[in-house]
Short mmCIF file of C-alpha atoms in Angstrom, two decimals:
data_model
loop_
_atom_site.label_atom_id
_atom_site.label_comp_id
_atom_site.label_asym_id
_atom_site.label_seq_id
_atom_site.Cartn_x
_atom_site.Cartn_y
_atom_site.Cartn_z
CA UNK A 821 -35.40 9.32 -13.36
CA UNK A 822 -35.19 6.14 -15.84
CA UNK A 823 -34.76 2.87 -14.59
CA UNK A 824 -31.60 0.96 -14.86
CA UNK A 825 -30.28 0.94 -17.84
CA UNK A 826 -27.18 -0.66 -18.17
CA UNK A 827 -26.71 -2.87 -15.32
CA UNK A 828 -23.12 -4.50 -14.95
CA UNK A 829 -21.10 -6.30 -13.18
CA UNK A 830 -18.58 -4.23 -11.02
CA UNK A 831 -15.31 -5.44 -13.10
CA UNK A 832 -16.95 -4.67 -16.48
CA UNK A 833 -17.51 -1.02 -15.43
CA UNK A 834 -14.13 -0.52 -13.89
CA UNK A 835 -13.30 -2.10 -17.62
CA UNK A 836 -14.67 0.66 -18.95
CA UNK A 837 -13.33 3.05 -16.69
CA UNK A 838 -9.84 2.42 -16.77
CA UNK A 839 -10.41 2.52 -20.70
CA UNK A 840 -10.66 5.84 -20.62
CA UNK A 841 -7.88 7.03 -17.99
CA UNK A 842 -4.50 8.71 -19.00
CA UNK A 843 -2.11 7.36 -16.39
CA UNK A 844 -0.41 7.79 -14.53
CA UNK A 845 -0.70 10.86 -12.98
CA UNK A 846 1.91 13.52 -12.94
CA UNK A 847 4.89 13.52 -11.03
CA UNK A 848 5.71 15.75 -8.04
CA UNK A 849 9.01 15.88 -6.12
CA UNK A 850 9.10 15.58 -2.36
CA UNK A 851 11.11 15.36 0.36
CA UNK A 852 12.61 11.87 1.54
CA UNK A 853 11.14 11.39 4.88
CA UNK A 854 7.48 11.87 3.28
CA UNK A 855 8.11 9.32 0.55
CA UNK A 856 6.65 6.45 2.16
CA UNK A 857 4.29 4.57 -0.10
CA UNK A 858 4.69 6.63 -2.82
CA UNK A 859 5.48 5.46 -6.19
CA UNK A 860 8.21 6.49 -8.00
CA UNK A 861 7.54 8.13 -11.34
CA UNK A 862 11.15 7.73 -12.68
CA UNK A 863 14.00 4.90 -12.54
CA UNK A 864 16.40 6.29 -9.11
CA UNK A 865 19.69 5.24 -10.26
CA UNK A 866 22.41 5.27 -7.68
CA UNK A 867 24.62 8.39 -8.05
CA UNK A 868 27.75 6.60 -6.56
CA UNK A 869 28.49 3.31 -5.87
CA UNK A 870 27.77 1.96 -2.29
CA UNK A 871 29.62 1.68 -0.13
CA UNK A 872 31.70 3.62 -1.86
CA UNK A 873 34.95 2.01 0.03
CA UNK A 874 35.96 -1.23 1.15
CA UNK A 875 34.44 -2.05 4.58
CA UNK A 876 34.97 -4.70 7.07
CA UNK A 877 31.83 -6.68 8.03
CA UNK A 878 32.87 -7.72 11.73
CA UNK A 879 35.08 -6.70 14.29
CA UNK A 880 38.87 -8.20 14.32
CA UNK A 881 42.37 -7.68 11.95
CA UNK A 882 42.77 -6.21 8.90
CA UNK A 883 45.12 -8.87 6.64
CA UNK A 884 46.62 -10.05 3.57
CA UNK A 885 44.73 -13.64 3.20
CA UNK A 886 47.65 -14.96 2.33
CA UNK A 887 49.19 -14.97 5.25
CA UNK A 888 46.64 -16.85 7.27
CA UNK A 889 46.29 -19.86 4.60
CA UNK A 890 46.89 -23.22 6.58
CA UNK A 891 47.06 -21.66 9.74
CA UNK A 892 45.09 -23.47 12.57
CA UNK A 893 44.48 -23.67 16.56
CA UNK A 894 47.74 -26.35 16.73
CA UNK A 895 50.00 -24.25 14.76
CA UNK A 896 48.72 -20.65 14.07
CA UNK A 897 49.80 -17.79 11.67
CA UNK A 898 51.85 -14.81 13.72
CA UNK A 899 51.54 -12.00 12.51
CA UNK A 900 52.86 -8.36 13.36
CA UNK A 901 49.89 -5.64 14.60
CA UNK A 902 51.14 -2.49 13.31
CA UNK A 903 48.46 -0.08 13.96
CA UNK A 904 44.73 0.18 14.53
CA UNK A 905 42.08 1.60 11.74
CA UNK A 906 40.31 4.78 13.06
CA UNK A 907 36.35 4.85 12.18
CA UNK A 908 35.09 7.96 10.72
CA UNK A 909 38.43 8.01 8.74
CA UNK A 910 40.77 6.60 6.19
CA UNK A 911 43.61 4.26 7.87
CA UNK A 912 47.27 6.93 7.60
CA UNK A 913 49.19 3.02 7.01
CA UNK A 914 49.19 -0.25 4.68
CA UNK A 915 48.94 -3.68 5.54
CA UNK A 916 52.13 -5.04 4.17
CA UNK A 917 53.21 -9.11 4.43
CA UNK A 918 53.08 -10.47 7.38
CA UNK A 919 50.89 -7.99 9.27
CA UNK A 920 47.74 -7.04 10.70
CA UNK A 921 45.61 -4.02 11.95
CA UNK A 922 42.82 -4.20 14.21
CA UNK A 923 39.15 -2.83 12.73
CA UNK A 924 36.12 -2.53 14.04
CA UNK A 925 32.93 -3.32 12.05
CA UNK A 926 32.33 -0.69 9.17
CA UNK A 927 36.06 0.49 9.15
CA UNK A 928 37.68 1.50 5.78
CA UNK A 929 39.80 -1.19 5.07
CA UNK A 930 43.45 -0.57 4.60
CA UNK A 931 45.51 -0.44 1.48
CA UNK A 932 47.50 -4.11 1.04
CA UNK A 933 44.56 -6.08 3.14
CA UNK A 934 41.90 -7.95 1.48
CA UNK A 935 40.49 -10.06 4.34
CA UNK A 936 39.46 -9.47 7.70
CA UNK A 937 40.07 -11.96 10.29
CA UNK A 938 37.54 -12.28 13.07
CA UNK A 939 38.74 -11.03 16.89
CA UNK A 940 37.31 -14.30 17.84
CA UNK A 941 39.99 -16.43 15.92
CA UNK A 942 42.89 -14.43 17.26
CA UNK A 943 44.72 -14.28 20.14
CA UNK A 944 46.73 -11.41 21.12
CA UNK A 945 50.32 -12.59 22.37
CA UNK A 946 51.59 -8.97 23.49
CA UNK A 947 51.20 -5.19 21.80
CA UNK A 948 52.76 -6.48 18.37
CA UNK A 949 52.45 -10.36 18.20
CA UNK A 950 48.80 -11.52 17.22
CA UNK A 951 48.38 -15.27 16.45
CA UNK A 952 45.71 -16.05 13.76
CA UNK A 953 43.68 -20.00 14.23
CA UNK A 954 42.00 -20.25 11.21
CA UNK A 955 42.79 -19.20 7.45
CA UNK A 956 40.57 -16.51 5.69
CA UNK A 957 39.87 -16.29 1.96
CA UNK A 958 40.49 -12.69 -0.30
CA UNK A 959 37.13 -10.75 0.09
CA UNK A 960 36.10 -12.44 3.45
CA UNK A 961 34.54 -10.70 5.64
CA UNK A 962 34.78 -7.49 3.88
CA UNK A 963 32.18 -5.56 1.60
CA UNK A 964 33.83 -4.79 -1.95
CA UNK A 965 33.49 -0.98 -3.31
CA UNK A 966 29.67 -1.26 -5.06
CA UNK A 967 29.13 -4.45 -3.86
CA UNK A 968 25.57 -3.16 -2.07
CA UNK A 969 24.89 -0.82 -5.72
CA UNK A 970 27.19 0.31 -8.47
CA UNK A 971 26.91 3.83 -9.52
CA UNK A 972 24.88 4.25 -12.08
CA UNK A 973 23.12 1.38 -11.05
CA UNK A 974 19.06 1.30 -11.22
CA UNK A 975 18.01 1.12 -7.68
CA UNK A 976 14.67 1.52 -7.78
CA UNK A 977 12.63 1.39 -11.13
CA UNK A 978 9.75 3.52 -12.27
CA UNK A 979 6.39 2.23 -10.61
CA UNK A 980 8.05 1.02 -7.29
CA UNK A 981 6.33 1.91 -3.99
CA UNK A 982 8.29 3.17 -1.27
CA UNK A 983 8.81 1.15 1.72
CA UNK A 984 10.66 1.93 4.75
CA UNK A 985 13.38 0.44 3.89
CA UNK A 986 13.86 2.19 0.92
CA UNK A 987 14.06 4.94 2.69
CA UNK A 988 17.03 4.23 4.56
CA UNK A 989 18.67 2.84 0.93
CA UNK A 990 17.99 5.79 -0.38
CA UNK A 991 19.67 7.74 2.60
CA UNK A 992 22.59 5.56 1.92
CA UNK A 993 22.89 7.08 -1.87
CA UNK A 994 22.18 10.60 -0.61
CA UNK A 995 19.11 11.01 -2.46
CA UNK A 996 16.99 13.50 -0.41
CA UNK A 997 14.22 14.44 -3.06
CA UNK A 998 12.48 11.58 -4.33
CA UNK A 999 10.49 11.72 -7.95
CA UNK A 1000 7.00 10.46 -7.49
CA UNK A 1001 4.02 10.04 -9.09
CA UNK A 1002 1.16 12.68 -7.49
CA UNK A 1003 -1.42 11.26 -5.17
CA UNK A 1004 -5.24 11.01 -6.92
CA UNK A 1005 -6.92 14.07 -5.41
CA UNK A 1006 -10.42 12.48 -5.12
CA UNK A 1007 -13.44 15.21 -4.56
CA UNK A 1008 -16.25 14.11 -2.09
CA UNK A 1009 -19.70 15.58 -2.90
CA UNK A 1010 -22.37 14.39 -0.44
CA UNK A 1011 -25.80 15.59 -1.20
CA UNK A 1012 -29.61 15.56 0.92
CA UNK A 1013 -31.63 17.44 2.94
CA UNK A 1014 -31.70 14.85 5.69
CA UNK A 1015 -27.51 14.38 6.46
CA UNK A 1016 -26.16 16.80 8.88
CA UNK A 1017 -22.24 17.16 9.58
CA UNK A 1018 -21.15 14.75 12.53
CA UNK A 1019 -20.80 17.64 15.24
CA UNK A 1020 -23.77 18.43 15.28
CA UNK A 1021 -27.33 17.02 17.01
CA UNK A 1022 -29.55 15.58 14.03
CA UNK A 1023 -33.15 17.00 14.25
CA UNK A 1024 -35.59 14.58 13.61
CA UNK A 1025 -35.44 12.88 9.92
CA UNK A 1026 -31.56 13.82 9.82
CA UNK A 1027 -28.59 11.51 10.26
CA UNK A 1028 -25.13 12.39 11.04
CA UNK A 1029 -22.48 12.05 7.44
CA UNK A 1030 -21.61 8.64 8.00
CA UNK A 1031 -19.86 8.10 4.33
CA UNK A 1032 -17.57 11.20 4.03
CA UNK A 1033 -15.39 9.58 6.95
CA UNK A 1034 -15.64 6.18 5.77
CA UNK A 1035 -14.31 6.56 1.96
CA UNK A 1036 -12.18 9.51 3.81
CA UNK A 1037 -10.39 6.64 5.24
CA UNK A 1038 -10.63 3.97 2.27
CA UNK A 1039 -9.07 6.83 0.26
CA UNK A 1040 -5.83 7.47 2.46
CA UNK A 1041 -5.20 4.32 3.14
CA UNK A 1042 -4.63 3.55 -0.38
CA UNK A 1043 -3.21 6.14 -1.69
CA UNK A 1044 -5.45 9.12 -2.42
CA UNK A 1045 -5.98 12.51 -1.34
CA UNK A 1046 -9.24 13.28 -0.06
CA UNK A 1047 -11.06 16.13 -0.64
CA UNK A 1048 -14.25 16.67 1.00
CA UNK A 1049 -16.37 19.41 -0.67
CA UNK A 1050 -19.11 19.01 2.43
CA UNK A 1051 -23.32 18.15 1.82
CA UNK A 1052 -25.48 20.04 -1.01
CA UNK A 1053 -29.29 20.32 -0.33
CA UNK A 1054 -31.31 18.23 -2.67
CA UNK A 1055 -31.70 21.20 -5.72
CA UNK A 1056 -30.39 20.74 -8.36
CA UNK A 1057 -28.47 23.84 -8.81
CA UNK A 1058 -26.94 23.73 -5.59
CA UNK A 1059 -25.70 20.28 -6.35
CA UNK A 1060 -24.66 21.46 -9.83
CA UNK A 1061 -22.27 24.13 -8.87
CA UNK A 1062 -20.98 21.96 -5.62
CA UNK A 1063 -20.04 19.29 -8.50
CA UNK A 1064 -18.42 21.59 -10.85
CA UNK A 1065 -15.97 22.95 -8.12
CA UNK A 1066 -14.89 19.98 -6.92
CA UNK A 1067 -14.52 17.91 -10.33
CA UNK A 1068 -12.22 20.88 -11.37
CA UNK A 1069 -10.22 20.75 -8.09
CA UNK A 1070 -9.70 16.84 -8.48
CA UNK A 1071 -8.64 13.82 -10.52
CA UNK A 1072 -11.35 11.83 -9.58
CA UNK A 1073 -15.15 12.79 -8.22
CA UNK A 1074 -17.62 10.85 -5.90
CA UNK A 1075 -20.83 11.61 -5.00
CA UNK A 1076 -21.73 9.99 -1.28
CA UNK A 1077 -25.03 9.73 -1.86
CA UNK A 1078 -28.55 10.86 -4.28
CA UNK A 1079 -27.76 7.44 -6.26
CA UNK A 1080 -30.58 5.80 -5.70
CA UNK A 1081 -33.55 5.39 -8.41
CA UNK A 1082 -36.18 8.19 -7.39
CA UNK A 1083 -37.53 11.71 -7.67
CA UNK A 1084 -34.99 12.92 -5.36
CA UNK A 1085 -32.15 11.79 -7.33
CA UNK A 1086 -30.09 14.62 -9.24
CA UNK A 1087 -27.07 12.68 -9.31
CA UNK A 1088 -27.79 11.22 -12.66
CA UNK A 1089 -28.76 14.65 -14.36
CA UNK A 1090 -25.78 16.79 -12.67
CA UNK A 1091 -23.35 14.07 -14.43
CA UNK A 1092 -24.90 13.93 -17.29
CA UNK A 1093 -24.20 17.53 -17.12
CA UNK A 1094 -20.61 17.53 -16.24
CA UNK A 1095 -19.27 16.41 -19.49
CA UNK A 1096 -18.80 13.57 -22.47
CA UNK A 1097 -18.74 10.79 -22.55
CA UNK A 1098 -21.15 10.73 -19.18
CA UNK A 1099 -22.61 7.65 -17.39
CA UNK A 1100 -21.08 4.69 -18.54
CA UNK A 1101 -23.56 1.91 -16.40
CA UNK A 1102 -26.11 3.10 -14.27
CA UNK A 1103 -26.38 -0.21 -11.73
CA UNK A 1104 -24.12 -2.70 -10.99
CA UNK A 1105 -24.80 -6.59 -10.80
CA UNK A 1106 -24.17 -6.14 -7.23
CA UNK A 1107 -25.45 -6.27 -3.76
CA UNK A 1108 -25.49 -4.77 -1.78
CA UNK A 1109 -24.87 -1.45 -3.95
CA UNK A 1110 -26.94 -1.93 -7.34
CA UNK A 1111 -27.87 1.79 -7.51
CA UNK A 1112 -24.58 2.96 -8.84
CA UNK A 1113 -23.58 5.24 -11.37
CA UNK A 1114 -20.39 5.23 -13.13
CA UNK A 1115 -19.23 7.71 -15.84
CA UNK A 1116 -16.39 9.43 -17.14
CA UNK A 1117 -17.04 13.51 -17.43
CA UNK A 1118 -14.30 16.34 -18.90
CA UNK A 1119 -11.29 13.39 -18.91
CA UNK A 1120 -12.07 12.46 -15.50
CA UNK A 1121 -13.45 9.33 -13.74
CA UNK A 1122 -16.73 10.22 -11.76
CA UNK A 1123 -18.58 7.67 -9.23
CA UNK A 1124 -22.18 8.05 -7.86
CA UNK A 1125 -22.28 5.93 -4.88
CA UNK A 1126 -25.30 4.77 -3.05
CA UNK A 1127 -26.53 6.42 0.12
CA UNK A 1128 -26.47 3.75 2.37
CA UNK A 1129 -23.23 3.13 4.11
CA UNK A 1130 -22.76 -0.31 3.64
CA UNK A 1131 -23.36 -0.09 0.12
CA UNK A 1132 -21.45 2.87 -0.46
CA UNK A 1133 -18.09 1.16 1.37
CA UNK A 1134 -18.71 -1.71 -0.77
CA UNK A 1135 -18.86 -0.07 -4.20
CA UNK A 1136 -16.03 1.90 -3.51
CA UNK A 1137 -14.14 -1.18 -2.17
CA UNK A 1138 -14.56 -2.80 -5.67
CA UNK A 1139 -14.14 0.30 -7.73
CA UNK A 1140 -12.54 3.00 -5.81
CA UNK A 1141 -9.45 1.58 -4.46
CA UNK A 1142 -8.91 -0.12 -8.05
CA UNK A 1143 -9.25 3.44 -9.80
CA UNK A 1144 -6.79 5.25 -6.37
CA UNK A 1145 -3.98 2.31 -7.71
CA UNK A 1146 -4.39 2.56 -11.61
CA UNK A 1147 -3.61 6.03 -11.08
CA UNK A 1148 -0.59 5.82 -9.58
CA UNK A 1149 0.35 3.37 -12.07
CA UNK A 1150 -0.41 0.39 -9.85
CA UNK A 1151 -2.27 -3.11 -10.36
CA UNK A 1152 -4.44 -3.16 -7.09
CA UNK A 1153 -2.78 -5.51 -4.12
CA UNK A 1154 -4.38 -9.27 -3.82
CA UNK A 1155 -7.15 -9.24 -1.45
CA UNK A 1156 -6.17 -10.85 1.51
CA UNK A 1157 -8.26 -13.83 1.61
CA UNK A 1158 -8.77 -16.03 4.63
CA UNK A 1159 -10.18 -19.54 4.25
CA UNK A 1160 -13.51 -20.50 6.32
CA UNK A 1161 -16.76 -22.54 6.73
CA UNK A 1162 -19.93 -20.62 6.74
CA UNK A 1163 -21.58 -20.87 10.42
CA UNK A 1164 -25.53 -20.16 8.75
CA UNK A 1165 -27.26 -20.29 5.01
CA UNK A 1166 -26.86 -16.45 2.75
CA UNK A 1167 -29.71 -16.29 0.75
CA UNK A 1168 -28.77 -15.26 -2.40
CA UNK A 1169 -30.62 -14.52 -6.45
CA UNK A 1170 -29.09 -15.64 -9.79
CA UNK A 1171 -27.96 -12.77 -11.74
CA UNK A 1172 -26.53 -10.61 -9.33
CA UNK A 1173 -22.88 -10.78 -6.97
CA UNK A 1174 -23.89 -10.59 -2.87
CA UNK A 1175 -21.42 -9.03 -1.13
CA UNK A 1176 -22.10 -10.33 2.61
CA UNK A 1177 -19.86 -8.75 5.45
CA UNK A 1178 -18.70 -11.23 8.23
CA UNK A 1179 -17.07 -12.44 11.45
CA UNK A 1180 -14.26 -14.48 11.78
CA UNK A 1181 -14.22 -16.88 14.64
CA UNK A 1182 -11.28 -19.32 14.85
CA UNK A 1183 -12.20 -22.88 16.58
CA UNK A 1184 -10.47 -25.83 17.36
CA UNK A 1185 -11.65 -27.27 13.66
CA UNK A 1186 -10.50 -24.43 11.83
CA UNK A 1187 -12.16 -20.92 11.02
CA UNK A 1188 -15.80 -20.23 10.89
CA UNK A 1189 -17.36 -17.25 9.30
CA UNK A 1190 -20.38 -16.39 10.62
CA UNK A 1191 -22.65 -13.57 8.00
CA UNK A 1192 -23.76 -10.40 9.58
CA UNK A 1193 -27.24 -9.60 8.19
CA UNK A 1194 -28.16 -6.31 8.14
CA UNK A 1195 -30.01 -3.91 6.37
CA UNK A 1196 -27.41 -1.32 4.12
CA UNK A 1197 -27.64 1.49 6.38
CA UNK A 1198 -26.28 -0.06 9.65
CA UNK A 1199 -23.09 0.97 9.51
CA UNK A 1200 -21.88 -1.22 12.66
CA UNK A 1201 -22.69 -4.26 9.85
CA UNK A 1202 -19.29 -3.07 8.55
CA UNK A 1203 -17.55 -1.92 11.86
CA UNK A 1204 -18.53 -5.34 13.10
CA UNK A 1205 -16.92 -7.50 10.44
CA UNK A 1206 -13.80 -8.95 9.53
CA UNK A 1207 -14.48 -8.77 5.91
CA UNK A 1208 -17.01 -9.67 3.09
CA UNK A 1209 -18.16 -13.09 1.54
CA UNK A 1210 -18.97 -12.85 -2.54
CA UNK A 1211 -21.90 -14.97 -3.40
CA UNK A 1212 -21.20 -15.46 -7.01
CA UNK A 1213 -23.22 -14.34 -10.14
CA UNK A 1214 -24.56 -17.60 -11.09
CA UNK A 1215 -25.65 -19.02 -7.37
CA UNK A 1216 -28.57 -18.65 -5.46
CA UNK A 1217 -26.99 -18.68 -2.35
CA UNK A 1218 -24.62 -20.20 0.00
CA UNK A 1219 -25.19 -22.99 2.40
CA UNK A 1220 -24.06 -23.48 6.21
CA UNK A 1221 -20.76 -25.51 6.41
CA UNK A 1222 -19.94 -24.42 2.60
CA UNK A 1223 -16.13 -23.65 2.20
CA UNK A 1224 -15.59 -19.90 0.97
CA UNK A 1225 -13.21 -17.40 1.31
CA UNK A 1226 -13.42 -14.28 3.19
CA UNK A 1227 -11.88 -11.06 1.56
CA UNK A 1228 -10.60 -9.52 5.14
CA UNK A 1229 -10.40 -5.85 5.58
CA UNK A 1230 -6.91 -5.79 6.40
#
């Protein structure tokens, strides 16, 4: 295997990745209660206007505003109750001068009313007589026809991600099959002799797949659909034909491990293998994670990952969830970043970005992060940790008491 030969930083090969994608994927219809964080793939409009009558906002009288104007506590506004509005139903009567008919919130408002007076400024005299304290204006208290969304209205515009509440807007409108854009299908290849699936008892030299369930996660919680095509032994055949399989079954492919510069790599030669244009950078300016491959093979985006957990989670942190978004025909979120003095010296080397994972520890001064050294294949470094701290390309390192910002998990 060659040594690195084009070494870059992480956001010049997603560059070059995303230069190459066709997004966003194709749409898919589904139902509306499994449209939560999806993104829509078309424009929704509304297909009538909501709500589609006039409704009152509180409970109280249904009135011509009119004749409440100047009325107060001293010398009120009697009016004449002639009914009461049913819910579920259009009122059988109209409001005509000089009257009133009790509704309750969300009642259709009656024909000839265009106010609603609140029960709380009214006082009922007997079964017909209700005196009225203070004057309301046209439209108050009341919700005009398509005052929520007009028909024909956009509601929601291509590229928006559904939230919960959209899902009860959209319940509103009647719209119970929602347009949006298919989930990246991303294949996981793992590969060596020495990883073993994590039910079972690793004989001596193994170690339990720690990074299919890791990037399992990282890829449902943004988004994706994983697909885990299990570990190939370390031949290159084998590894070959696992590839193959899953690069046709998916938008995207990652191998979880066999990135690493050395005889037992195949990684390198099964992509190279897997079609034009092939590797695009084989390292990243990064650590931890330098032995990283990144091509693009048969129209699709393919990632060769390190072995070691902690770099693997890393890599995939800075180029996997970026890749699961621009699919979908997303920017990536902001990282959440929390503010924080460093509780020891990182170490650090020009010419490379450290990625250091930490703890957050809030004290009466303000937050502290305090760096979790570790070697990449402890991967309680990570399950320990709050987040990362970037030591930047140009620095040698970081110093205790330094101000930097942690990039939290979350």
């Amino acid at each position: 295997m060659p040594e690195f030969f084009t070494v870059l930083p992480p956001e010049d090969a997603l560059r070059r990745l995303r230069g190459h994608l066709q997004i966003p994927l194709p749409a898919e219809e589904v139902p509306l209660a499994e449209a939560l964080g999806r993104v829509l793939a078309e424009p929704l409009r509304a297909p009538e206007p909501l709500p589609a009558f006039p409704r009152s906002t509180v409970d109280g009288y249904a009135v011509r505003a009119a004749d409440t104007f100047g009325a107060t506590e001293g010398l009120p506004a009697y009016l004449r109750v002639i009914g009461e509005v049913p819910m579920g139903r259009p009122p059988a009567f109209r409001v005509g001068p000089g009257e009133a008919a009790w509704i309750s919130t969300g009642g259709m408002l009656p024909e000839g009313a265009d106010a609603v007076v609140m029960v709380e400024r009214t006082q009922r005299l007997d079964e017909e007589t209700l005196e009225v304290f203070r004057p309301v204006a046209p439209g108050e208290n009341v919700i005009a026809v398509g005052e929520d969304v007009a028909a024909g209205a956009v509601a929601f515009p291509a590229g928006h991600r559904v939230r919960p509440q959209d899902l009860g807007a959209l319940a509103a409108l009647g719209i119970v099959r929602v347009p949006v854009v298919r989930r990246p299908r991303v294949a996981l290849v793992g590969s060596g002799d020495e990883i073993v699936p994590p039910d079972r008892t690793p004989g001596p030299g193994q170690v339990r797949d720690v990074n299919t369930f890791s990037l399992l996660g990282l890829i449902r919680q943004h988004g994706g659909e994983p697909l885990p095509f299990g570990i190939a032994p370390d031949r290159l055949e084998d590894l070959e034909a696992m590839a193959r399989r899953a690069l046709a079954a998916a938008d995207l492919l990652v191998f979880t491990a066999g990135s690493s510069v050395g005889t037992r790599d195949l990684t390198a030669t099964v992509i190279t293998r897997l079609g034009s244009p092939g590797i695009l950078a084989h390292g990243l300016a990064i650590k931890p994670g330098k032995p990283t491959l990144v091509a693009f093979c048969d129209g699709k985006p393919v990632l060769g990952l390190p072995g070691n957990p902690v770099s693997a989670f890393v890599v995939a942190r800075m180029l996997l969830v970026p890749l699961l978004y621009a699919m979908q025909g997303l920017e990536p979120p902001a990282p959440i970043q929390q503010p924080a003095r460093l509780t020891h010296n990182i170490p650090s080397a020009p010419g490379r970005i450290d990625w250091v994972p930490v703890r957050l520890e809030r004290r009466e001064d303000g937050w502290w992060a305090e760096p979790l050294f570790g070697k990449s294949n402890l991967i309680f470094t990570l399950a320990r940790s709050d987040g990362l701290v970037m030591v930047p390309l140009d620095l040698n390192g970081l110093q205790a008491g330094d101000r930097v910002e942690v990039w939290r998990w979350d």
